[in-house]
Amino acid sequence: MQREKFKVLLYLKKSGLDKSGQAPIMGRITYGRTMAQFSCKLSCDPDLWNARESRLNGKSREAVVTNGKLERLLLSVHSAYRRLCERSAVFTATDIKELFQGSMQSQTTFLERYDRMFEEMEKLVGVEIKASSLYAYRSTRKHLQRFIPHQFHSSDIAFGQVGDDFLSQLEHYIKGVSGLSQGSYRRIALYSKKIPLSAHVGRHTFATLITLERGVPIETVSQMLGHGSIKTTERYAHVTPKKLFDEFERFLSFTEDLRLSL
């Protein structure tokens, strides 16, 4: 698998001088078309900074100590990059930065990452995806928010806590604990053979099973049912386990970082 170009640049932020005249040292990670900046949490006399070498000139105590810290910092960045390469999955400069700073596993949580993915999806509405696609993602988010406290006794979890059995646990929760199994195709099909279908049940079944589960956009379903608002359609078109897991599988494919952790 061919990798994108990777580069780390250290530079001096001369516009951020402190009271003693020291300037903060910053870093910039470039990987392919992505970029992430970070603070080295170091500063120095601007007169000592060698922009070409990204180091301090001379052999003063300040130069030797600071250059040593910069060397260790760069080693950590390159180590994070190699670790991500070994996982053979897509990643960005931000992922390198987060892993380098020790936050990818310990600070970035499952729902935070999901929300970031959702924000990216919203930006693609009208470009690569339809607005109706966001409906299932919102519903999935709600069920995850209920499932995680139930399963892990916490409002959210780190990626490191997501194991191989996460999806099977989620499936068990949705089909059993949450009660959504009543909306599954087999259950409704079984009941429809035994009891007369009212107009309401018929609309619900049509909206949920015949259309949404087969990929028909909710806007189209709304027009087919003669609704004046998509919100009205949403009351009929509940997301079934099948639809929910189809969308969640798409989330797993979309979020490469999550796939690494599973």
XYZ file of C-alpha atoms in Angstrom:
262
model
C 0.000 0.000 0.000
C 1.583 3.253 -1.171
C 1.890 5.910 1.507
C 1.389 9.657 1.197
C 4.271 12.053 1.703
C 5.038 12.571 5.391
C 6.868 15.587 6.799
C 7.415 17.249 10.178
C 8.447 20.898 10.381
C 9.499 22.807 13.490
C 9.297 26.581 13.422
C 9.410 29.605 15.680
C 6.265 31.640 16.311
C 7.902 35.050 16.469
C 4.569 36.817 16.857
C 4.043 35.115 20.224
C 6.948 36.527 22.226
C 6.527 36.391 25.998
C 7.618 39.063 28.477
C 11.185 37.758 28.537
C 11.461 37.874 24.748
C 11.211 34.100 24.277
C 9.288 32.779 21.266
C 7.304 29.510 21.342
C 8.498 26.610 19.190
C 5.706 25.086 17.111
C 5.386 21.979 14.985
C 3.517 21.137 11.797
C 2.788 17.610 10.588
C 2.005 17.188 6.901
C 0.726 13.881 5.566
C -0.622 13.800 2.037
C -3.153 16.607 1.784
C -3.759 16.798 5.532
C -1.998 19.017 8.039
C -1.969 19.350 11.826
C -0.179 21.898 13.983
C 0.941 21.478 17.574
C 2.866 23.255 20.282
C 6.242 21.801 21.279
C 5.734 23.399 24.705
C 9.223 24.862 24.375
C 10.491 28.381 23.758
C 13.810 30.031 22.976
C 15.615 33.256 22.179
C 14.724 34.086 18.533
C 18.370 35.021 17.894
C 19.419 31.431 18.611
C 16.895 29.794 16.293
C 18.168 28.238 13.051
C 15.124 28.034 10.768
C 16.912 25.862 8.213
C 17.961 23.235 10.740
C 14.934 23.680 13.032
C 17.340 23.773 15.958
C 19.075 26.274 18.210
C 22.530 27.457 17.183
C 25.532 27.134 19.456
C 26.452 24.911 22.388
C 25.053 26.953 25.241
C 23.171 25.104 27.962
C 19.866 26.443 26.582
C 20.711 25.247 23.072
C 21.876 21.780 24.138
C 18.903 21.134 26.453
C 16.289 22.466 24.013
C 17.758 20.632 21.018
C 17.755 17.402 23.014
C 14.065 17.831 23.805
C 13.315 18.587 20.154
C 15.108 15.403 19.076
C 13.040 13.298 21.472
C 9.875 15.033 20.311
C 10.618 14.285 16.660
C 11.356 10.656 17.511
C 7.916 10.417 19.136
C 6.213 11.899 16.064
C 7.985 9.487 13.712
C 7.202 6.594 16.042
C 3.494 7.491 15.940
C 3.643 7.651 12.148
C 5.264 4.202 11.895
C 2.708 2.687 14.273
C -0.141 3.961 12.112
C 1.562 2.675 8.956
C 1.849 -0.782 10.514
C -1.914 -0.877 10.987
C -2.370 -0.695 7.195
C -5.333 1.669 7.281
C -6.115 5.197 6.201
C -5.106 7.971 8.609
C -4.492 11.726 8.633
C -2.002 14.213 10.041
C -4.412 14.809 12.920
C -4.325 11.105 13.793
C -0.525 11.214 13.873
C -0.659 14.235 16.161
C -3.217 12.655 18.481
C -1.282 9.411 18.757
C 1.958 11.304 19.269
C 0.358 13.336 22.040
C -1.060 10.177 23.598
C -4.677 11.157 23.073
C -5.899 8.854 20.323
C -6.570 5.958 22.708
C -6.875 7.718 26.060
C -8.712 10.970 25.349
C -10.628 10.642 22.091
C -13.784 8.737 22.915
C -16.124 6.635 20.816
C -19.005 9.117 20.721
C -16.669 12.071 20.198
C -15.263 10.347 17.148
C -18.759 9.485 15.953
C -19.782 13.141 16.309
C -16.732 14.253 14.361
C -17.643 11.778 11.626
C -21.220 13.081 11.626
C -19.990 16.671 11.237
C -17.962 15.591 8.221
C -21.009 13.824 6.781
C -23.082 16.999 7.167
C -20.540 18.885 5.060
C -21.012 16.346 2.265
C -24.800 16.753 2.074
C -25.712 17.780 -1.447
C -22.220 16.885 -2.668
C -21.713 13.164 -2.048
C -24.643 12.158 0.166
C -28.318 13.020 0.521
C -29.810 14.820 3.500
C -31.980 11.771 4.164
C -28.891 9.687 4.928
C -28.309 11.704 8.094
C -31.579 10.426 9.589
C -30.218 6.928 10.241
C -26.959 8.329 11.582
C -28.850 10.471 14.110
C -30.886 7.463 15.172
C -27.756 5.339 15.504
C -26.192 8.031 17.692
C -29.199 7.955 20.052
C -29.058 4.183 20.416
C -25.299 4.227 21.006
C -25.798 6.855 23.692
C -28.173 4.481 25.487
C -26.185 1.312 24.809
C -22.801 2.480 26.127
C -24.008 3.298 29.689
C -25.947 0.021 29.723
C -22.981 -2.092 28.630
C -19.995 -0.201 30.034
C -21.550 1.734 32.948
C -20.091 4.965 31.590
C -21.433 7.835 29.510
C -18.733 7.212 26.880
C -15.773 4.908 26.212
C -12.273 5.254 24.798
C -11.365 3.435 21.595
C -9.171 1.098 23.616
C -12.291 -0.254 25.320
C -13.927 -1.271 22.043
C -13.350 -4.981 21.604
C -14.102 -7.586 18.965
C -17.474 -8.310 20.549
C -18.706 -4.702 20.462
C -21.069 -5.180 17.515
C -22.482 -8.434 18.865
C -23.110 -6.737 22.229
C -24.813 -3.851 20.467
C -26.937 -6.243 18.419
C -28.003 -8.110 21.568
C -28.927 -4.826 23.232
C -30.968 -3.573 20.290
C -32.805 -6.830 19.722
C -33.405 -7.557 23.384
C -32.982 -4.816 25.945
C -34.050 -1.822 23.860
C -37.180 -3.540 22.530
C -36.517 -2.525 18.930
C -36.937 -6.133 17.831
C -40.690 -5.467 17.580
C -39.948 -3.316 14.573
C -38.019 -5.980 12.718
C -39.290 -7.275 9.425
C -39.931 -10.851 10.568
C -41.902 -9.804 13.629
C -44.149 -7.431 11.688
C -44.572 -9.944 8.884
C -45.626 -12.581 11.421
C -48.110 -10.281 13.118
C -49.505 -9.035 9.813
C -50.614 -12.577 8.984
C -52.557 -12.854 12.233
C -54.215 -9.466 12.633
C -55.898 -6.997 10.265
C -53.676 -4.065 9.383
C -55.026 -0.633 10.183
C -54.165 2.343 7.984
C -51.628 3.485 10.589
C -49.912 0.094 10.778
C -49.927 -0.145 7.003
C -48.244 3.236 6.648
C -45.708 2.358 9.334
C -44.877 -0.960 7.655
C -44.639 0.655 4.223
C -42.431 3.492 5.442
C -40.133 1.341 7.533
C -39.809 -1.984 5.763
C -40.688 -1.555 2.113
C -38.918 1.744 1.570
C -36.297 2.823 4.107
C -34.778 -0.629 4.582
C -34.334 -0.833 0.819
C -32.519 2.477 0.608
C -35.338 4.806 -0.472
C -34.551 8.363 0.794
C -36.880 9.608 3.511
C -37.802 12.648 1.373
C -39.161 10.280 -1.278
C -41.044 8.252 1.339
C -42.573 11.482 2.647
C -43.875 12.393 -0.805
C -45.187 8.874 -1.421
C -47.180 9.008 1.822
C -48.450 12.505 1.073
C -46.881 14.079 4.154
C -46.342 17.817 4.268
C -43.284 17.475 6.501
C -40.452 14.958 6.827
C -40.964 15.095 10.609
C -44.384 13.507 10.064
C -42.772 10.727 8.043
C -40.174 10.148 10.754
C -42.955 9.223 13.180
C -43.916 6.356 10.863
C -40.465 5.459 9.571
C -38.777 4.023 12.635
C -35.282 2.659 12.145
C -35.311 -1.134 12.458
C -32.358 -3.248 13.635
C -31.524 -4.152 10.044
C -31.438 -0.516 8.938
C -29.557 0.476 12.065
C -26.847 -2.137 11.562
C -26.542 -1.373 7.864
C -25.838 2.252 8.729
C -23.524 1.314 11.585
C -21.504 -0.909 9.272
C -21.167 2.102 6.980
C -19.885 4.071 9.961
C -17.272 1.398 10.657
C -16.115 1.586 7.057
C -16.126 5.395 7.062
C -14.153 5.749 10.291
C -10.859 4.006 9.667
C -9.588 4.830 13.160
C -12.429 2.868 14.688
C -11.698 -0.086 12.458
C -8.138 -0.097 13.819
C -9.398 -0.445 17.354
C -11.972 -3.175 16.704
